[in-house]
Short mmCIF file of C-alpha atoms in Angstrom, two decimals:
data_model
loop_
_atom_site.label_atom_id
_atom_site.label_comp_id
_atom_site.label_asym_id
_atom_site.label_seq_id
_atom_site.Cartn_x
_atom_site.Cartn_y
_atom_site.Cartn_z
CA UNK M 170 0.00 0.00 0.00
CA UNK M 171 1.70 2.90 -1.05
CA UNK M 172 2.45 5.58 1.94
CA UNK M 173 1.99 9.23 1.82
CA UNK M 174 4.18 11.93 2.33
CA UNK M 175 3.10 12.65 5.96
CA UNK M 176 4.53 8.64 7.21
CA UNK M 177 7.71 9.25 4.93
CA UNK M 178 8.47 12.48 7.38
CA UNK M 179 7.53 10.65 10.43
CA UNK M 180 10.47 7.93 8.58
CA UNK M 181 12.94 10.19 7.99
CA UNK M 182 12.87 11.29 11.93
CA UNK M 183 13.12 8.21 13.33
CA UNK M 184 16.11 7.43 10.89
CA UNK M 185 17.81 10.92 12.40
CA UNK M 186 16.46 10.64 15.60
CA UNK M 187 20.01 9.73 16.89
CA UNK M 188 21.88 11.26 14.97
CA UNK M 189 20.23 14.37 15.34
CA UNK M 190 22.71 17.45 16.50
CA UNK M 191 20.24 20.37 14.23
CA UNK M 192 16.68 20.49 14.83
CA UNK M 193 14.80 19.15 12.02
CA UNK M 194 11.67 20.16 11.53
CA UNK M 195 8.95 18.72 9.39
CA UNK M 196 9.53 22.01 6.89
CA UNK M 197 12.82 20.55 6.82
CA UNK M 198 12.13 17.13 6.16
CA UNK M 199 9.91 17.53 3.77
CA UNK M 200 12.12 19.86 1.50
CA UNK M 201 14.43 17.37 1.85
CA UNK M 202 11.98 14.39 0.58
CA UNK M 203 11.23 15.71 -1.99
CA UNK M 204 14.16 16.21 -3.36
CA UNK M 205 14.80 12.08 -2.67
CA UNK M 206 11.46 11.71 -4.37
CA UNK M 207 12.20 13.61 -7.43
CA UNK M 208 15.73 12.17 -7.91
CA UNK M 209 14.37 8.61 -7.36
CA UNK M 210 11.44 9.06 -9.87
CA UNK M 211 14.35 10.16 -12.08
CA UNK M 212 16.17 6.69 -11.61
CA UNK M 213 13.20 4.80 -11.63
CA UNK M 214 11.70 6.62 -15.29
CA UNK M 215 8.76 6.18 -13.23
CA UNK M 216 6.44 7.32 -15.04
CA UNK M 217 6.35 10.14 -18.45
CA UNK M 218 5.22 13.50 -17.84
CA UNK M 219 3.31 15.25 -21.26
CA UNK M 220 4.18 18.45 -22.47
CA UNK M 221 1.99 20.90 -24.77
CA UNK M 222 4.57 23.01 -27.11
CA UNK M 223 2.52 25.24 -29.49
CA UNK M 224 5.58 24.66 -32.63
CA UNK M 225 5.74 28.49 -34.98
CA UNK M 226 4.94 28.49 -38.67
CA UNK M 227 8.81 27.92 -40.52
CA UNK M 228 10.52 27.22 -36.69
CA UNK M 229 12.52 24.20 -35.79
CA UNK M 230 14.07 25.16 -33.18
CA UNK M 231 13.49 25.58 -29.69
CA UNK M 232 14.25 26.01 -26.37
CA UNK M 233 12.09 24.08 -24.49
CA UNK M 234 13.09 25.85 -20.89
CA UNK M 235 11.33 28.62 -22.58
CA UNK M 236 9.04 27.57 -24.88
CA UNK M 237 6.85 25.03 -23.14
CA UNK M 238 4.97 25.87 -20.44
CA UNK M 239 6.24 23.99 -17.12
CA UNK M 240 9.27 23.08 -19.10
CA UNK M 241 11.64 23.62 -16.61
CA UNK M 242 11.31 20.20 -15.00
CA UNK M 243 12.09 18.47 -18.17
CA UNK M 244 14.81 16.49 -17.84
CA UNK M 245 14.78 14.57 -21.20
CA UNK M 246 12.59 14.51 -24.36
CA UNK M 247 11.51 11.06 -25.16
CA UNK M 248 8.63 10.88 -27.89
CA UNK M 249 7.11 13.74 -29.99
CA UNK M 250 4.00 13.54 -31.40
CA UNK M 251 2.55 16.08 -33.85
CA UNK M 252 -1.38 15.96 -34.82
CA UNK M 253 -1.74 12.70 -33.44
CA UNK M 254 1.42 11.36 -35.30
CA UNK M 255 4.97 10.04 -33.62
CA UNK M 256 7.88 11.83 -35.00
CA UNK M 257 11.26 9.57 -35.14
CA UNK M 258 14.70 10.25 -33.27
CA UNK M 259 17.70 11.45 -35.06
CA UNK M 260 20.99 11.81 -33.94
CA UNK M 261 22.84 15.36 -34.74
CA UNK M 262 26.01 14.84 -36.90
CA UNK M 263 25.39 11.50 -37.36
CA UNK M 264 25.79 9.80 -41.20
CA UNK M 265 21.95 9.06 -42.20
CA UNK M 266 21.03 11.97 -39.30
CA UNK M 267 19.53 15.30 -40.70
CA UNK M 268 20.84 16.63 -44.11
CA UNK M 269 23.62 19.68 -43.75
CA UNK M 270 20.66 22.09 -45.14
CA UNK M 271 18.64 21.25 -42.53
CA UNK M 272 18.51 24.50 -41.11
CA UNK M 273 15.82 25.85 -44.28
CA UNK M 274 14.10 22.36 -45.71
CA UNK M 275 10.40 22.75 -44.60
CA UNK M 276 7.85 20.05 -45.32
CA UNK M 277 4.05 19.17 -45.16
CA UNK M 278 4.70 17.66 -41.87
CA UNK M 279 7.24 17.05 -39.27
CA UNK M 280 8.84 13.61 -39.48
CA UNK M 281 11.94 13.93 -36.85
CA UNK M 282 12.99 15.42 -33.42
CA UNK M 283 16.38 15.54 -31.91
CA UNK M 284 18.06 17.28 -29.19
CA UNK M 285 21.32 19.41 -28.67
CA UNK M 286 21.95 18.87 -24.82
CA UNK M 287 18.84 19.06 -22.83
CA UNK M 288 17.64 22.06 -23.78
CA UNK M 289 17.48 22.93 -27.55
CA UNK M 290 14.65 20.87 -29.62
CA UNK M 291 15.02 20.21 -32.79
CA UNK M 292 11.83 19.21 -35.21
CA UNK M 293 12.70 18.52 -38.84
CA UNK M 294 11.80 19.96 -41.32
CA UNK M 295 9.96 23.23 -40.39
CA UNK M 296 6.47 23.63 -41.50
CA UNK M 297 4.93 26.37 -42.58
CA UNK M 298 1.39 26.31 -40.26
CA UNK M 299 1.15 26.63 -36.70
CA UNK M 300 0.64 23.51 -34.83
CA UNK M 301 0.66 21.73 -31.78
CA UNK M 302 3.02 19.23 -30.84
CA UNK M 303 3.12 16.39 -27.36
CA UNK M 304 6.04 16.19 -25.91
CA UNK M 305 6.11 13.03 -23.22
CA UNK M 306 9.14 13.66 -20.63
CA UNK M 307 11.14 12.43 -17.99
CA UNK M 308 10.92 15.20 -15.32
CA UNK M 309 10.83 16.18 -12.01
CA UNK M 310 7.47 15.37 -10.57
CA UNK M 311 5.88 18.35 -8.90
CA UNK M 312 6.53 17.62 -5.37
CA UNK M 313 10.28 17.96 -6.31
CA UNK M 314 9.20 22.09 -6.67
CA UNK M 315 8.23 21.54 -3.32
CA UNK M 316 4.73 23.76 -4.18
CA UNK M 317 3.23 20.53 -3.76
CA UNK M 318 2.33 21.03 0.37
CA UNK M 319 -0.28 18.82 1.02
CA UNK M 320 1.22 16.25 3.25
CA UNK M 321 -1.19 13.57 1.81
CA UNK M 322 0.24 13.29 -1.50
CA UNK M 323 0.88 9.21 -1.70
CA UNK M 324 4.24 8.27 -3.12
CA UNK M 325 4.26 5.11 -4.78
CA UNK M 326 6.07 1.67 -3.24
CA UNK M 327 9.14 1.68 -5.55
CA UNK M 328 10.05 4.97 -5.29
CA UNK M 329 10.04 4.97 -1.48
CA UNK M 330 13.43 3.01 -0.58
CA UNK M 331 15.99 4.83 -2.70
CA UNK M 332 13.87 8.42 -2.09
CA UNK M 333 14.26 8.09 1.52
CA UNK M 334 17.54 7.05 1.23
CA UNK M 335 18.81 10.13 -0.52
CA UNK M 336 16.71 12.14 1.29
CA UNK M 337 18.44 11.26 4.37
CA UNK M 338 22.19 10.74 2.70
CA UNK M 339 21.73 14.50 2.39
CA UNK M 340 20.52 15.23 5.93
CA UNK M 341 23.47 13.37 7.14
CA UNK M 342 25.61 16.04 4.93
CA UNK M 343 23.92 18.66 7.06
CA UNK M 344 25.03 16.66 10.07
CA UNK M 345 28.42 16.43 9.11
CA UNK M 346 27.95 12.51 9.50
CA UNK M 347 30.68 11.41 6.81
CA UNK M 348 31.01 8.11 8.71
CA UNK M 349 27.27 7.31 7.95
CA UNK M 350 27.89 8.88 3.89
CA UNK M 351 29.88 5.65 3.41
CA UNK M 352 27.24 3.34 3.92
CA UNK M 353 24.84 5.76 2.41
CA UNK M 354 26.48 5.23 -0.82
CA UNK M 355 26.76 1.76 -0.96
CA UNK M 356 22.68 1.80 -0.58
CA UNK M 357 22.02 4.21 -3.03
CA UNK M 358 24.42 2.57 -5.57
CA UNK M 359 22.25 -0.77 -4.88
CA UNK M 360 19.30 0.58 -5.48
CA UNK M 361 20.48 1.96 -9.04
CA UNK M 362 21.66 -1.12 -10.13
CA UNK M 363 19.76 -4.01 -9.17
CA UNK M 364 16.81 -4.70 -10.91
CA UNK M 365 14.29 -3.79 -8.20
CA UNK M 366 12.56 -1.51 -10.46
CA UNK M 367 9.49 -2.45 -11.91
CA UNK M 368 9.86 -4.19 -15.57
CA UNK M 369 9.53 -1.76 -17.73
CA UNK M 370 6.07 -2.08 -19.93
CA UNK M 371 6.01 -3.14 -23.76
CA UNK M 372 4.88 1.02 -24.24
CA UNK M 373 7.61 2.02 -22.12
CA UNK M 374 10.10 -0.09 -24.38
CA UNK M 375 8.88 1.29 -27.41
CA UNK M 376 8.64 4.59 -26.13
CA UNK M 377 12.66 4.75 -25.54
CA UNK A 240 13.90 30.13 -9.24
CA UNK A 241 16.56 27.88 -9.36
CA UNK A 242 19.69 29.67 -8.58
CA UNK A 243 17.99 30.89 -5.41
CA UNK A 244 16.49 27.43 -4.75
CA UNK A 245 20.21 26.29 -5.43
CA UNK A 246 21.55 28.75 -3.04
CA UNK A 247 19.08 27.85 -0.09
CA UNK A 248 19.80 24.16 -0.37
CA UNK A 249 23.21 25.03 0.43
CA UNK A 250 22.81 26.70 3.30
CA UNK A 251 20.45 24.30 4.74
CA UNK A 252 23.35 21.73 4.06
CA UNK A 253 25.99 24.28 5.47
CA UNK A 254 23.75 25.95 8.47
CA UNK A 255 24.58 29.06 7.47
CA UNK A 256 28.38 28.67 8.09
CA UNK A 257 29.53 30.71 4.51
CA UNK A 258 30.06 33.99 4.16
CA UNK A 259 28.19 35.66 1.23
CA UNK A 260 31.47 35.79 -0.72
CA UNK A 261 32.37 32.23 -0.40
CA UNK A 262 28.65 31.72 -1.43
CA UNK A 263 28.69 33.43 -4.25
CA UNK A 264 32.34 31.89 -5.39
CA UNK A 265 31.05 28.50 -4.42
CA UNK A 266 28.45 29.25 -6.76
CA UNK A 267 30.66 30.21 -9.97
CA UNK A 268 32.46 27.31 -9.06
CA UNK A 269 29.11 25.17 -9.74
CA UNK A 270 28.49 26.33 -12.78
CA UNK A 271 31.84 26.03 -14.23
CA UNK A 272 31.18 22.26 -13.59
CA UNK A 273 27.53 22.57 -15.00
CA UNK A 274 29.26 23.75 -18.04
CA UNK A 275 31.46 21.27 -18.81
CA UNK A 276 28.45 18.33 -18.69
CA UNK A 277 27.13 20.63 -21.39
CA UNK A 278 23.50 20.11 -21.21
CA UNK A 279 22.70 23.75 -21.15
CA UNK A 280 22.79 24.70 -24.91
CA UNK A 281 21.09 27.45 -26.93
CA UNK A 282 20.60 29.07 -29.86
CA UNK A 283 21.61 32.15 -31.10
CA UNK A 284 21.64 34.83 -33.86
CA UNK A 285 24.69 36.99 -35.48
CA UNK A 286 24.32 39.44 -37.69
CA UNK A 287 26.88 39.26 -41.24
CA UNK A 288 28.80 42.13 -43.06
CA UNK A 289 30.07 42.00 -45.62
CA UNK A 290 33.88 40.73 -45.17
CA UNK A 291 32.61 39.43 -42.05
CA UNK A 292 35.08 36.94 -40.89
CA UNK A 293 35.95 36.61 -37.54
CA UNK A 294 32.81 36.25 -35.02
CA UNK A 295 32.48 36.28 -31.57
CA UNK A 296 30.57 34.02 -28.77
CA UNK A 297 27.23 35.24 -27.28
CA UNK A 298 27.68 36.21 -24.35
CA UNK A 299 27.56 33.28 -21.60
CA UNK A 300 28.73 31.27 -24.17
CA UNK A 301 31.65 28.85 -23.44
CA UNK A 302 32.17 26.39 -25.78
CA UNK A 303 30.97 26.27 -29.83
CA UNK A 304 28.64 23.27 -30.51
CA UNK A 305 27.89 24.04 -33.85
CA UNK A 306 27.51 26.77 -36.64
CA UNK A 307 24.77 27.92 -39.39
CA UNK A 308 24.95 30.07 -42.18
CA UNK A 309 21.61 30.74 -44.01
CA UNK A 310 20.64 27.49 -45.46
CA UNK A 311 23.41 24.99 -44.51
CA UNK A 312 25.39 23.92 -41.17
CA UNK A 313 28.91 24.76 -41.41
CA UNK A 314 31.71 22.04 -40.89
CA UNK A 315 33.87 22.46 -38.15
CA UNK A 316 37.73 22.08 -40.07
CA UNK A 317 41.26 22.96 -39.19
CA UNK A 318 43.59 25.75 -40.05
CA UNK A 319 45.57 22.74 -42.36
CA UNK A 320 42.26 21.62 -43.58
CA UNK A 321 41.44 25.45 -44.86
CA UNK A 322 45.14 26.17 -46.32
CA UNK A 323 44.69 23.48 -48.38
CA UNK A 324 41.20 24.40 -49.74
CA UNK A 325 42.23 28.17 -49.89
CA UNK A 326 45.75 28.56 -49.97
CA UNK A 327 47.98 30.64 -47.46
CA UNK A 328 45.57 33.69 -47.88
CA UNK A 329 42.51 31.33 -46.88
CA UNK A 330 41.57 34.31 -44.84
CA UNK A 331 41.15 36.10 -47.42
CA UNK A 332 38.99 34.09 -49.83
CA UNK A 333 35.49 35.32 -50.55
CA UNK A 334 32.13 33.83 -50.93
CA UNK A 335 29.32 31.61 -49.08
CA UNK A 336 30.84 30.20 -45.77
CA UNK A 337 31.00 26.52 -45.92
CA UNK A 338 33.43 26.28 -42.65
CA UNK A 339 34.60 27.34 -39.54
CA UNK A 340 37.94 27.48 -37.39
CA UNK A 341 38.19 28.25 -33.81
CA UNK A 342 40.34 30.73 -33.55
CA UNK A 343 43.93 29.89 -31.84
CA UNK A 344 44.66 33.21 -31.06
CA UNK A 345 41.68 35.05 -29.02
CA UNK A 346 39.51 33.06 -26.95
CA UNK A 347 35.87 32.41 -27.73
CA UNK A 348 36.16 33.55 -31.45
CA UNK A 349 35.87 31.41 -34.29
CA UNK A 350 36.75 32.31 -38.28
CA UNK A 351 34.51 31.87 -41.26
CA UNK A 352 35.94 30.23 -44.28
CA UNK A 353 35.10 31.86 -46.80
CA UNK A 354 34.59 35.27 -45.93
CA UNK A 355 31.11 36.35 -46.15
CA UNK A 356 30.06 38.59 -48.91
CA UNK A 357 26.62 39.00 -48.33
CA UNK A 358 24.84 41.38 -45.87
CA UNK A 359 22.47 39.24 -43.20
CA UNK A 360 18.70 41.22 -43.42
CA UNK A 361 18.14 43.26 -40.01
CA UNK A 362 17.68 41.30 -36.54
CA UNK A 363 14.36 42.76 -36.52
CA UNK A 364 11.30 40.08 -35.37
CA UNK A 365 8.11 41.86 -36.43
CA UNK A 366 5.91 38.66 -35.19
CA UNK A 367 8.24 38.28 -32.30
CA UNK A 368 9.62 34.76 -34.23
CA UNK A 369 13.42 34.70 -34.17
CA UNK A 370 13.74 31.48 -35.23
CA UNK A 371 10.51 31.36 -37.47
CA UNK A 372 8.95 33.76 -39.91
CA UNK A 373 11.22 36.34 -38.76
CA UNK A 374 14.25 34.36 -39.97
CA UNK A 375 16.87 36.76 -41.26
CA UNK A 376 18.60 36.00 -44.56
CA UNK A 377 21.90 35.57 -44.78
CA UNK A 378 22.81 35.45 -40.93
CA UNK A 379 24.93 33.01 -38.66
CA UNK A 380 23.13 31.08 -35.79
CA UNK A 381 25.29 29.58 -33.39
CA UNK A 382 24.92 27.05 -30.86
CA UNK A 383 26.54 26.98 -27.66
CA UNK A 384 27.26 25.24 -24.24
CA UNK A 385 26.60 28.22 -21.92
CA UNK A 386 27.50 29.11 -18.33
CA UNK A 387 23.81 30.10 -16.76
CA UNK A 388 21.86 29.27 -13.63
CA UNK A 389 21.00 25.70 -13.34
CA UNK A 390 17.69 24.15 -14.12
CA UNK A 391 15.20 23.21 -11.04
CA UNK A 392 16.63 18.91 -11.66
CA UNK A 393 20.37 20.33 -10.39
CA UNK A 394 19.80 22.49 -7.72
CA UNK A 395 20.77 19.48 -5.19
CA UNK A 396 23.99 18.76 -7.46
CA UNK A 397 24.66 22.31 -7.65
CA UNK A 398 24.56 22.43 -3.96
CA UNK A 399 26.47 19.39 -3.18
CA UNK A 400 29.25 21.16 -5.15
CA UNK A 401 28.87 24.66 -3.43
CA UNK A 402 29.37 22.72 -0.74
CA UNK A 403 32.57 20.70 -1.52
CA UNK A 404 33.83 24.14 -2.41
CA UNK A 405 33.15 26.48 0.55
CA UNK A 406 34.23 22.90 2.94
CA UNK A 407 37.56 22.77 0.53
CA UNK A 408 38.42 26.14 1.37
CA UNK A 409 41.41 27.08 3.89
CA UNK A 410 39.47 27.83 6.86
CA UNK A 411 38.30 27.10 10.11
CA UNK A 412 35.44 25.38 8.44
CA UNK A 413 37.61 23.01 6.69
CA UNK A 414 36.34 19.85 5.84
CA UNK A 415 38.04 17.69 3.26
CA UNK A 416 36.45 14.48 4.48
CA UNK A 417 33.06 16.35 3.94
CA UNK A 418 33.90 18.04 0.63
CA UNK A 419 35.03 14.78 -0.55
CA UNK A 420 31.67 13.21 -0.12
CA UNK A 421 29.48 16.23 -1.35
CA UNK A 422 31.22 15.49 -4.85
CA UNK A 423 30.54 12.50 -4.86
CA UNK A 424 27.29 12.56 -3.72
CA UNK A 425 26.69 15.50 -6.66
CA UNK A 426 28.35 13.02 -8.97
CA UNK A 427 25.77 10.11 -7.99
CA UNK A 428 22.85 12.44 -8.64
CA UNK A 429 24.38 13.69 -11.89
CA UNK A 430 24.61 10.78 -13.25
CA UNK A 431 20.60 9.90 -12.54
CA UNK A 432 19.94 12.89 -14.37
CA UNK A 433 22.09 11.83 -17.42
CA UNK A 434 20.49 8.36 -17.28
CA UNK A 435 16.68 9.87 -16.90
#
C-alpha cells in the first residue's frame, strides 16, 4: 500500500532521531523528501510527464526551458507527437542523421525530433502552419518544486526506498555525519543497479 | 527560481556557516562544472557584413557546438584543412561560408571560411519569431554550451558542489572528508539525471 508523504516524514525522523545534533523540523524534512522523491522518480523513469509546445509556422528550433509551459522540470525529451502522429529520433552529426541544409528544408509535416543537450529541440523539417506538438518527458514530478504542500500526497512503493535514502544521505551532509555517507552510498548505488525496479512495460520499451 | 532554490539548499546543508562571498564563489564554481556536462545549450543569432570573418561568442557562451549560415550547417575544419582548400591567404577568400575554425589566437572567437560577402537582413522580429517567420537571410546562428543558472533537476547537485567548495576552502570550516563526499554525492545524482 503505497504511503503518503506525511509517514515518509515521520520515517525520515526516526532514521535521524540519533543522529540528530540540528533540529529538524517537518519544513525541513519535507524539502528534503522531496528532493529524494524527485531524484528517485528520475532513476526509476517512473512514469512520463506530457508536455503541450505550441511549434511556430517555418521554426525548428526551440528552447524548451522557454518555450513550453512547465518546461523547466524536463529532464529529457523522449517521444514527440505532432497531430496525433509520432515523430522519429535522429541523432545530430550522425551519417543518415539530418541533411547539412537542414537548417531551411520545410515540409508538409514534421517527421523527426532531436536534441542538442537538454535544452534545444530540434523538429525537422519546419512547416509552414502553426501547430501543436506532445512532448512526453522524464521530469521532475511536482513535489520535487516543493509547491506541492499537502502532506497527503501518496508516493508510490518503488520509489520509497531509494527516495528516503537520498533524502536522508543528504541530511546526514547537514550533520556532518561522513562516517554514515559511506554506507549511504553503498545503498544508493544498490538501489540503481539491481533490478528492483518495476519491468519496464512493452509502451515504455517502445517509447525509448 | 533555481539559482535561489540552489543557493538555499546550500545553506540548509551548510547551516549558514559561509560567508556571502564564499557563497557566491562556491556558486561560480558550480556552474563552471555545470558547463562542462554541457546540457545547457542554446541558440543564437549573429548578424553578417560583408567581409565578415571573424565572429564572436554570445555572451555566456563557453564552448561552440555548432555553426549555421543561411541554409546549410557549417563544418567544423582545421587551419591545415582550410590552407589546403584556400591557400595561405585562406583568410582572405570570398564567398558563401561553408566552414569554420576556432580561432587559436583570441579566446571564444571562431573564423569563417570563406569570408562572407553578403549582408544578413536586419535582426528585426516583427511577429516576435526569431527562429521562425522572422528568420533573417543571410545570418549566422550559433549554438553553444553556456555558463547560466542551473535548471530546477540540479539544484541538489549544484549544492552538493557549493558545498565541496566552501568545505575545501582554507578555513576554520575546513572539511576535506566532507567536501570529498558532497562530490561524490553530486556526482551520484548527476549521473541519474544523465540516465533519466
Amino acid at each position: 500500500m503505497a504511503k503518503n508523504v506525511a509517514d515518509l516524514i515521520d520515517e525520515l525522523q526516526l532514521r535521524l532521531r540519533d543522529t540528530s545534533a540540528l533540529a529538524l523540523t517537518d519544513t525541513i524534512a519535507m524539502r528534503f523528501l522531496s528532493y529524494g522523491v524527485g531524484y528517485a522518480a528520475l532513476a526509476f523513469a517512473d512514469t512520463l510527464r506530457t508536455f503541450t509546445l505550441t511549434t511556430v509556422r517555418q521554426q525548428c528550433l526551440y528552447n524548451i526551458h522557454n518555450d513550453v509551459s512547465g518546461g523547466a522540470a524536463i529532464v529529457r525529451v523522449v517521444r514527440v507527437a505532432v497531430d496525433g502522429r509520432d515523430l522519429s529520433y535522429t541523432e545530430f552529426g550522425v551519417p543518415g542523421g539530418l541533411p547539412v541544409n537542414w537548417p531551411r528544408v520545410s515540409g508538409d509535416a514534421y517527421e523527426s525530433f532531436s536534441m542538442l543537450g537538454k535544452r534545444l529541440l530540434l523538429l525537422y523539417p519546419a512547416v509552414n502552419r502553426a501547430s501543436t506538438a506532445t512532448l512526453w518527458c522524464r521530469a521532475v514530478p511536482a513535489l520535487y518544486t516543493n509547491t506541492v504542500t499537502d502532506t497527503t500526497t501518496e508516493i508510490a512503493d518503488d520509489l520509497i526506498p531509494l527516495a528516503l535514502t537520498i533524502a536522508e544521505t543528504l541530511l546526514l551532509v547537514r550533520e556532518r555525519r561522513v562516517d554514515r555517507l559511506r554506507e549511504q552510498f553503498q545503498l544508493i548505488q544498490r538501489y540503481l543497479q539491481v533490478p528492483q525496479r518495476v519491468e519496464a512495460t512493452r509502451s515504455q520499451r517502445a517509447l525509448r | 527560481m533555481s539559482a535561489t532554490d540552489a543557493k538555499t539548499f546550500f545553506d540548509y546543508l551548510n547551516g549558514g556557516l559561509a560567508s556571502a562571498t564564499i557563497k557566491a564563489n562556491g556558486y561560480e564554481y558550480a556552474l563552471d562544472a555545470l558547463e562542462r556536462v554541457g546540457w545547457l545549450t542554446s541558440a543564437t543569432l549573429v548578424a553578417v557584413t560583408a567581409g565578415l570573418i571573424t565572429v564572436s561568442f554570445p555572451s555566456g557562451a563557453v564552448r561552440l557546438l555548432r555553426v549555421l549560415y543561411d541554409n546549410r550547417e557549417l563544418s567544423r575544419e582545421n587551419r591545415a584543412t582550410l590552407r589546403d582548400l584556400g591557400g595561405p591567404r585562406w583568410q582572405d577568400v570570398k564567398g558563401e561560408p561553408i566552414a569554420f575554425v576556432e580561432d587559436d589566437f583570441t579566446d571564444r572567437t571562431f573564423q569563417l571560411y570563406p569570408r562572407a560577402t553578403r549582408v544578413s537582413t536586419a535582426l528585426s522580429y516583427p511577429n516576435n519569431e526569431p527562429f521562425g517567420r522572422d528568420y533573417p537571410i543571410g545570418a549566422i546562428v550559433t549554438l553553444t554550451s553556456d555558463r547560466t543558472d542551473p535548471p530546477i533537476w540540479f539544484d541538489v547537485p549544484c549544492a552538493l558542489i557549493m558545498m565541496t567548495y566552501a568545505r575545501s576552502l582554507e578555513s576554520a570550516n575546513q572539511d576535506l572528508e566532507l567536501a570529498a563526499a558532497c562530490e561524490k554525492l553530486a556526482q551520484l545524482l548527476t549521473g541519474i539525471i544523465d540516465r533519466a
